[in-house]
PDB file of C-alpha atoms in Angstrom:
ATOM      1  CA  UNK A  17      79.429 121.282  98.837  1.00  0.00           C
ATOM      2  CA  UNK A  18      79.102 118.073 100.691  1.00  0.00           C
ATOM      3  CA  UNK A  19      81.126 117.067 103.706  1.00  0.00           C
ATOM      4  CA  UNK A  20      84.505 115.295 103.015  1.00  0.00           C
ATOM      5  CA  UNK A  21      84.801 112.186 105.258  1.00  0.00           C
ATOM      6  CA  UNK A  22      88.118 110.754 106.336  1.00  0.00           C
ATOM      7  CA  UNK A  23      89.057 107.423 107.958  1.00  0.00           C
ATOM      8  CA  UNK A  24      91.995 107.203 110.376  1.00  0.00           C
ATOM      9  CA  UNK A  25      93.701 103.841 110.758  1.00  0.00           C
ATOM     10  CA  UNK A  26      96.286 103.338 113.453  1.00  0.00           C
ATOM     11  CA  UNK A  27      97.767 100.791 115.703  1.00  0.00           C
ATOM     12  CA  UNK A  28      97.729 102.389 119.207  1.00  0.00           C
ATOM     13  CA  UNK A  29      99.895  99.594 120.738  1.00  0.00           C
ATOM     14  CA  UNK A  30     102.614  99.949 118.102  1.00  0.00           C
ATOM     15  CA  UNK A  31     102.489 103.733 118.436  1.00  0.00           C
ATOM     16  CA  UNK A  32     102.884 103.584 122.089  1.00  0.00           C
ATOM     17  CA  UNK A  33     105.814 101.212 121.794  1.00  0.00           C
ATOM     18  CA  UNK A  34     107.506 103.478 119.216  1.00  0.00           C
ATOM     19  CA  UNK A  35     107.060 106.546 121.402  1.00  0.00           C
ATOM     20  CA  UNK A  36     108.442 104.704 124.495  1.00  0.00           C
ATOM     21  CA  UNK A  37     111.426 103.548 122.464  1.00  0.00           C
ATOM     22  CA  UNK A  38     112.178 107.097 121.212  1.00  0.00           C
ATOM     23  CA  UNK A  39     111.878 108.443 124.881  1.00  0.00           C
ATOM     24  CA  UNK A  40     114.249 105.714 126.202  1.00  0.00           C
ATOM     25  CA  UNK A  41     116.769 106.491 123.462  1.00  0.00           C
ATOM     26  CA  UNK A  42     116.579 110.174 124.220  1.00  0.00           C
ATOM     27  CA  UNK A  43     117.267 109.505 127.964  1.00  0.00           C
ATOM     28  CA  UNK A  44     120.128 107.170 127.071  1.00  0.00           C
ATOM     29  CA  UNK A  45     121.627 109.906 124.882  1.00  0.00           C
ATOM     30  CA  UNK A  46     121.294 112.365 127.794  1.00  0.00           C
ATOM     31  CA  UNK A  47     123.059 110.045 130.192  1.00  0.00           C
ATOM     32  CA  UNK A  48     125.930 109.391 127.850  1.00  0.00           C
ATOM     33  CA  UNK A  49     128.609 111.885 128.941  1.00  0.00           C
ATOM     34  CA  UNK A  50     130.860 111.247 125.933  1.00  0.00           C
ATOM     35  CA  UNK A  51     128.192 112.202 123.448  1.00  0.00           C
ATOM     36  CA  UNK A  52     128.172 115.495 121.763  1.00  0.00           C
ATOM     37  CA  UNK A  53     125.256 117.722 122.728  1.00  0.00           C
ATOM     38  CA  UNK A  54     122.469 117.464 120.132  1.00  0.00           C
ATOM     39  CA  UNK A  55     119.189 119.126 119.546  1.00  0.00           C
ATOM     40  CA  UNK A  56     116.447 117.377 121.254  1.00  0.00           C
ATOM     41  CA  UNK A  57     114.277 115.622 118.697  1.00  0.00           C
ATOM     42  CA  UNK A  58     110.579 115.513 119.383  1.00  0.00           C
ATOM     43  CA  UNK A  59     108.860 112.293 118.598  1.00  0.00           C
ATOM     44  CA  UNK A  60     106.483 112.529 115.731  1.00  0.00           C
ATOM     45  CA  UNK A  61     103.953 110.019 114.573  1.00  0.00           C
ATOM     46  CA  UNK A  62     104.429 109.042 110.918  1.00  0.00           C
ATOM     47  CA  UNK A  63     101.233 109.303 108.946  1.00  0.00           C
ATOM     48  CA  UNK A  64     100.403 108.564 105.253  1.00  0.00           C
ATOM     49  CA  UNK A  65      97.633 110.356 103.423  1.00  0.00           C
ATOM     50  CA  UNK A  66      95.651 108.315 100.833  1.00  0.00           C
ATOM     51  CA  UNK A  67      93.204 110.333  98.677  1.00  0.00           C
ATOM     52  CA  UNK A  68      90.760 108.963  96.101  1.00  0.00           C
ATOM     53  CA  UNK A  69      88.282 110.410  93.655  1.00  0.00           C
ATOM     54  CA  UNK A  70      89.885 113.795  93.237  1.00  0.00           C
ATOM     55  CA  UNK A  71      88.371 113.780  89.724  1.00  0.00           C
ATOM     56  CA  UNK A  72      84.649 113.063  89.988  1.00  0.00           C
ATOM     57  CA  UNK A  73      84.561 110.706  86.985  1.00  0.00           C
ATOM     58  CA  UNK A  74      87.258 108.364  88.282  1.00  0.00           C
ATOM     59  CA  UNK A  75      84.958 106.072  90.241  1.00  0.00           C
ATOM     60  CA  UNK A  76      87.434 103.227  90.634  1.00  0.00           C
ATOM     61  CA  UNK A  77      89.803 105.365  92.687  1.00  0.00           C
ATOM     62  CA  UNK A  78      87.415 105.268  95.652  1.00  0.00           C
ATOM     63  CA  UNK A  79      87.516 101.444  95.718  1.00  0.00           C
ATOM     64  CA  UNK A  80      91.293 101.389  95.080  1.00  0.00           C
ATOM     65  CA  UNK A  81      92.053 103.629  97.962  1.00  0.00           C
ATOM     66  CA  UNK A  82      89.800 101.704 100.356  1.00  0.00           C
ATOM     67  CA  UNK A  83      91.287  98.353  99.246  1.00  0.00           C
ATOM     68  CA  UNK A  84      94.815  99.699  99.718  1.00  0.00           C
ATOM     69  CA  UNK A  85      93.946 100.971 103.194  1.00  0.00           C
ATOM     70  CA  UNK A  86      92.479  97.544 104.209  1.00  0.00           C
ATOM     71  CA  UNK A  87      95.621  95.831 102.999  1.00  0.00           C
ATOM     72  CA  UNK A  88      98.073  98.377 104.533  1.00  0.00           C
ATOM     73  CA  UNK A  89     100.536  97.398 107.201  1.00  0.00           C
ATOM     74  CA  UNK A  90     100.016  99.887 110.048  1.00  0.00           C
ATOM     75  CA  UNK A  91     102.717  98.683 112.390  1.00  0.00           C
ATOM     76  CA  UNK A  92     105.058 101.608 111.685  1.00  0.00           C
ATOM     77  CA  UNK A  93     102.719 104.265 110.226  1.00  0.00           C
ATOM     78  CA  UNK A  94      99.143 105.540 110.620  1.00  0.00           C
ATOM     79  CA  UNK A  95      96.881 106.124 107.715  1.00  0.00           C
ATOM     80  CA  UNK A  96      94.536 109.011 106.964  1.00  0.00           C
ATOM     81  CA  UNK A  97      92.214 107.879 104.101  1.00  0.00           C
ATOM     82  CA  UNK A  98      89.980 110.219 102.275  1.00  0.00           C
ATOM     83  CA  UNK A  99      88.065 107.874  99.836  1.00  0.00           C
ATOM     84  CA  UNK A 100      86.178 110.724  98.075  1.00  0.00           C
ATOM     85  CA  UNK A 101      87.919 114.081  97.917  1.00  0.00           C
ATOM     86  CA  UNK A 102      85.318 115.439  95.499  1.00  0.00           C
ATOM     87  CA  UNK A 103      81.925 114.314  96.864  1.00  0.00           C
ATOM     88  CA  UNK A 104      79.666 116.849  95.108  1.00  0.00           C
ATOM     89  CA  UNK A 105      81.244 116.108  91.680  1.00  0.00           C
ATOM     90  CA  UNK A 106      81.082 112.388  92.408  1.00  0.00           C
ATOM     91  CA  UNK A 107      77.387 112.399  93.202  1.00  0.00           C
ATOM     92  CA  UNK A 108      76.730 114.523  90.095  1.00  0.00           C
ATOM     93  CA  UNK A 109      78.477 111.954  87.783  1.00  0.00           C
ATOM     94  CA  UNK A 110      75.927 109.397  89.020  1.00  0.00           C
ATOM     95  CA  UNK A 111      72.984 111.605  88.225  1.00  0.00           C
ATOM     96  CA  UNK A 112      72.748 110.834  84.489  1.00  0.00           C
ATOM     97  CA  UNK A 113      72.148 114.499  83.705  1.00  0.00           C
ATOM     98  CA  UNK A 114      73.453 116.214  80.590  1.00  0.00           C
ATOM     99  CA  UNK A 115      74.888 119.678  80.357  1.00  0.00           C
ATOM    100  CA  UNK A 116      75.794 122.127  77.587  1.00  0.00           C
ATOM    101  CA  UNK A 117      79.500 122.833  77.188  1.00  0.00           C
ATOM    102  CA  UNK A 118      81.152 125.298  75.005  1.00  0.00           C
ATOM    103  CA  UNK A 119      83.787 124.057  72.563  1.00  0.00           C
ATOM    104  CA  UNK A 120      86.231 126.189  70.499  1.00  0.00           C
ATOM    105  CA  UNK A 121      86.233 125.220  66.786  1.00  0.00           C
ATOM    106  CA  UNK A 122      87.605 126.794  63.645  1.00  0.00           C
ATOM    107  CA  UNK A 123      84.108 128.155  62.912  1.00  0.00           C
ATOM    108  CA  UNK A 124      83.828 129.796  66.361  1.00  0.00           C
ATOM    109  CA  UNK A 125      82.257 128.576  69.654  1.00  0.00           C
ATOM    110  CA  UNK A 126      79.934 125.544  69.513  1.00  0.00           C
ATOM    111  CA  UNK A 127      77.599 124.290  72.182  1.00  0.00           C
ATOM    112  CA  UNK A 128      77.860 120.510  72.714  1.00  0.00           C
ATOM    113  CA  UNK A 129      75.875 118.305  75.063  1.00  0.00           C
ATOM    114  CA  UNK A 130      78.082 116.378  77.538  1.00  0.00           C
ATOM    115  CA  UNK A 131      76.980 113.606  79.891  1.00  0.00           C
ATOM    116  CA  UNK A 132      77.538 114.125  83.663  1.00  0.00           C
ATOM    117  CA  UNK A 133      79.397 110.824  83.711  1.00  0.00           C
ATOM    118  CA  UNK A 134      82.435 112.519  82.228  1.00  0.00           C
ATOM    119  CA  UNK A 135      82.404 115.540  84.548  1.00  0.00           C
ATOM    120  CA  UNK A 136      85.736 115.771  86.496  1.00  0.00           C
ATOM    121  CA  UNK A 137      85.537 119.020  88.474  1.00  0.00           C
ATOM    122  CA  UNK A 138      83.703 119.867  91.625  1.00  0.00           C
ATOM    123  CA  UNK A 139      80.282 121.682  91.475  1.00  0.00           C
ATOM    124  CA  UNK A 140      81.293 125.117  92.689  1.00  0.00           C
ATOM    125  CA  UNK A 141      79.775 127.976  90.820  1.00  0.00           C
ATOM    126  CA  UNK A 142      82.540 130.325  89.756  1.00  0.00           C
ATOM    127  CA  UNK A 143      82.518 134.099  89.510  1.00  0.00           C
ATOM    128  CA  UNK A 144      82.148 133.947  85.696  1.00  0.00           C
ATOM    129  CA  UNK A 145      79.086 131.597  85.871  1.00  0.00           C
ATOM    130  CA  UNK A 146      80.968 128.461  84.951  1.00  0.00           C
ATOM    131  CA  UNK A 147      80.624 125.405  87.153  1.00  0.00           C
ATOM    132  CA  UNK A 148      83.537 123.590  88.724  1.00  0.00           C
ATOM    133  CA  UNK A 149      87.169 123.764  89.793  1.00  0.00           C
ATOM    134  CA  UNK A 150      89.717 121.073  88.846  1.00  0.00           C
ATOM    135  CA  UNK A 151      90.840 120.165  92.357  1.00  0.00           C
ATOM    136  CA  UNK A 152      94.284 118.815  91.464  1.00  0.00           C
ATOM    137  CA  UNK A 153      95.129 122.339  90.133  1.00  0.00           C
ATOM    138  CA  UNK A 154      95.094 123.575  93.731  1.00  0.00           C
ATOM    139  CA  UNK A 155      97.870 121.517  95.351  1.00  0.00           C
ATOM    140  CA  UNK A 156     100.411 124.316  95.491  1.00  0.00           C
ATOM    141  CA  UNK A 157     103.513 125.119  93.459  1.00  0.00           C
ATOM    142  CA  UNK A 158     106.988 123.527  93.244  1.00  0.00           C
ATOM    143  CA  UNK A 159     108.234 125.388  96.282  1.00  0.00           C
ATOM    144  CA  UNK A 160     105.635 123.614  98.453  1.00  0.00           C
ATOM    145  CA  UNK A 161     106.743 120.385 100.074  1.00  0.00           C
ATOM    146  CA  UNK A 162     104.120 118.552 102.154  1.00  0.00           C
ATOM    147  CA  UNK A 163     105.028 117.449 105.663  1.00  0.00           C
ATOM    148  CA  UNK A 164     107.973 119.830 105.957  1.00  0.00           C
ATOM    149  CA  UNK A 165     108.028 122.807 108.273  1.00  0.00           C
ATOM    150  CA  UNK A 166     109.786 125.881 106.898  1.00  0.00           C
TER     151      UNK A 166
END
């Protein structure tokens, strides 16, 4: 497949200020004799992930993600923006090609011609000869929580 490109948007000055504030609070906590001993918290940069065009046919999501990123306030958080998460499927939808797709009917299996414009999956060739994987089916299960260490 094609390379997936990402854009990182951050405000280095604000991040430096936040890190310094965290460190000064940690030192203050250490110097305070009356305070109960606590676990030392490590400073972590907060980051938001914005992903567009997971489904190849949803062209507007690329623009929506980029517009949201431009308008975002990055004073407290950094952004990681992936405007096109499915680049090979996205390029295919612009090709104007047509493909045969099998459809189940009461009379059996029928071959129908489908325009590439409506293709939503990526362009990977699967072990059974079919083309494409629906990317949002691969985000994990209900036990997986993003951004949490277990």
